[in-house]
Amino acid sequence: HFEFNASIYYLVRYIGTVIKGYNIIAFAGPTLILLSALIICIISFKDKTISSLSFFTKALFIITVWHSFGTTIHPWYICLPVAISIFTPYKYAIIWSYLTTLSYYAYRSNPVKENLWLIAFSYLMLAAFTFWELRSNHNEFIKLSQQNIE
């Protein structure tokens, strides 16, 4: 039942609390896992192109989806997307690693209490940069992914 630095889950939890009047983690957690698994399958099987660029880019998108739907995202979880992004034209994971440091603000009190406005700000900034980068690099990725590396 631990929740920390979650992006999409916090939105779902808020909507569920408004509609149901209580935290819907028992329903939302498993539902978000299934939804992320479905998206991960779509990413995995959509394009049959095999190149190192498409492999690393798919891996980056898969781990991004997994973390985006998670209920607990500690800042060090972003190390893997940062490492994978080195091999892709996408660098949003580096911005993400900087933004996760904002979540440490929660540790200013005991017990830990998150500032949801700060979390929302960090994820909105991440989403804005990610969408900008996806639009900017889309054509470049298509070209490069079609070149099989031998």
Coordinates of C-alpha atoms in Angstrom, one line a residue:
H1 CA 0.0 0.0 0.0
F2 CA 3.0 2.3 -0.2
E3 CA 2.6 5.2 -2.5
F4 CA 5.4 7.7 -3.4
N5 CA 6.1 10.0 -6.4
A6 CA 3.5 8.4 -8.6
S7 CA 2.3 10.3 -11.6
I8 CA -0.7 8.7 -13.3
Y9 CA -1.7 6.8 -10.2
Y10 CA -2.1 10.1 -8.2
L11 CA -4.5 11.3 -10.9
V12 CA -6.5 8.1 -10.8
R13 CA -6.5 8.1 -7.0
Y14 CA -7.7 11.7 -6.9
I15 CA -10.6 11.0 -9.3
G16 CA -11.4 7.8 -7.4
T17 CA -11.5 9.7 -4.1
V18 CA -13.8 12.3 -5.6
I19 CA -16.1 9.7 -7.0
K20 CA -16.0 7.0 -4.3
G21 CA -14.9 9.0 -1.3
Y22 CA -11.9 6.9 -0.4
N23 CA -8.5 5.8 -1.8
I24 CA -9.1 3.2 -4.6
I25 CA -5.6 1.7 -4.6
A26 CA -7.1 -1.9 -4.3
F27 CA -8.7 -1.4 -7.7
A28 CA -6.5 1.2 -9.3
G29 CA -3.1 -0.5 -8.6
P30 CA -3.9 -3.8 -10.4
T31 CA -5.8 -1.9 -13.2
L32 CA -2.8 0.3 -13.9
I33 CA -0.5 -2.7 -13.9
L34 CA -2.7 -4.4 -16.5
L35 CA -3.0 -1.2 -18.6
S36 CA 0.8 -0.7 -18.5
A37 CA 1.3 -4.4 -19.5
L38 CA -1.0 -3.9 -22.5
I39 CA 0.8 -0.8 -23.6
I40 CA 4.2 -2.5 -23.2
C41 CA 2.9 -5.4 -25.4
I42 CA 1.8 -3.0 -28.0
I43 CA 5.2 -1.2 -28.0
S44 CA 7.0 -4.6 -28.0
F45 CA 5.1 -6.2 -30.9
K46 CA 4.2 -3.1 -33.0
D47 CA 7.3 -2.9 -35.1
K48 CA 9.2 -5.9 -36.2
T49 CA 12.3 -3.9 -37.2
I50 CA 15.5 -5.2 -35.5
S51 CA 18.2 -2.7 -34.9
S52 CA 20.1 -1.5 -31.8
L53 CA 18.4 1.9 -32.0
S54 CA 14.9 0.5 -32.1
F55 CA 15.7 -2.0 -29.3
F56 CA 17.0 0.7 -27.0
T57 CA 14.2 3.1 -27.9
K58 CA 11.6 0.5 -27.2
A59 CA 13.3 -0.4 -24.0
L60 CA 13.3 3.3 -23.0
F61 CA 9.6 3.7 -23.8
I62 CA 8.7 0.4 -22.0
I63 CA 10.5 1.4 -18.8
T64 CA 8.9 4.9 -19.1
V65 CA 5.4 3.4 -19.3
W66 CA 6.2 1.0 -16.4
H67 CA 7.3 3.9 -14.1
S68 CA 4.5 6.2 -15.3
F69 CA 1.8 3.8 -14.2
G70 CA 3.6 2.8 -10.9
T71 CA 2.3 3.6 -7.5
T72 CA 5.8 4.0 -6.0
I73 CA 8.7 5.6 -8.0
H74 CA 11.8 6.4 -5.9
P75 CA 14.2 8.8 -7.6
W76 CA 16.9 6.1 -8.1
Y77 CA 14.4 4.1 -10.2
I78 CA 15.2 6.6 -13.0
C79 CA 18.8 5.4 -13.3
L80 CA 17.8 2.7 -15.8
P81 CA 15.9 5.0 -18.2
V82 CA 18.9 7.4 -18.0
A83 CA 21.3 4.6 -18.9
I84 CA 19.1 3.4 -21.8
S85 CA 18.6 6.9 -23.2
I86 CA 22.3 7.2 -23.9
F87 CA 21.7 4.9 -26.9
T88 CA 18.7 6.7 -28.2
P89 CA 18.0 10.2 -29.6
Y90 CA 15.7 10.8 -26.6
K91 CA 17.0 12.5 -23.5
Y92 CA 13.9 13.2 -21.5
A93 CA 15.1 10.6 -18.9
I94 CA 17.9 13.0 -18.0
I95 CA 15.4 15.8 -17.3
W96 CA 13.4 13.2 -15.4
S97 CA 16.4 12.5 -13.2
Y98 CA 16.7 16.1 -12.3
L99 CA 13.0 16.5 -11.6
T100 CA 12.9 13.5 -9.3
T101 CA 15.1 15.4 -6.9
L102 CA 12.1 17.5 -6.1
S103 CA 10.4 14.5 -4.5
Y104 CA 13.0 14.6 -1.7
Y105 CA 11.2 17.6 -0.4
A106 CA 8.8 15.0 1.1
Y107 CA 11.5 14.0 3.6
R108 CA 11.4 17.4 5.2
S109 CA 9.0 16.1 7.8
N110 CA 8.5 13.0 9.8
P111 CA 6.4 11.1 8.8
V112 CA 7.1 11.7 5.2
K113 CA 4.5 14.0 3.5
E114 CA 4.6 14.7 -0.2
N115 CA 3.8 18.0 -1.7
L116 CA 1.4 17.0 -4.5
W117 CA 1.7 20.4 -6.1
L118 CA 5.4 19.9 -6.4
I119 CA 4.9 16.3 -7.8
A120 CA 2.4 17.6 -10.3
F121 CA 4.7 20.4 -11.4
S122 CA 7.6 17.9 -11.9
Y123 CA 5.5 15.5 -14.0
L124 CA 3.9 18.3 -16.0
M125 CA 7.4 19.6 -16.9
L126 CA 8.5 16.0 -17.7
A127 CA 5.4 15.5 -19.9
A128 CA 5.9 18.8 -21.7
F129 CA 9.6 18.0 -22.5
T130 CA 8.9 14.4 -23.5
F131 CA 6.1 15.4 -25.9
W132 CA 8.3 18.1 -27.4
E133 CA 11.2 15.7 -27.8
L134 CA 9.0 13.0 -29.3
R135 CA 7.7 15.4 -31.9
S136 CA 11.2 16.7 -32.6
N137 CA 12.8 13.3 -33.0
H138 CA 10.0 11.3 -34.5
N139 CA 11.1 11.5 -38.2
E140 CA 14.8 10.9 -37.2
F141 CA 13.8 7.8 -35.2
I142 CA 11.8 6.4 -38.1
K143 CA 14.7 6.8 -40.5
L144 CA 17.3 5.4 -38.1
S145 CA 15.1 2.5 -37.0
Q146 CA 14.7 1.3 -40.6
Q147 CA 18.4 0.9 -41.0
N148 CA 19.2 -2.5 -39.6
I149 CA 22.6 -2.5 -37.8
E150 CA 24.5 -5.7 -38.6

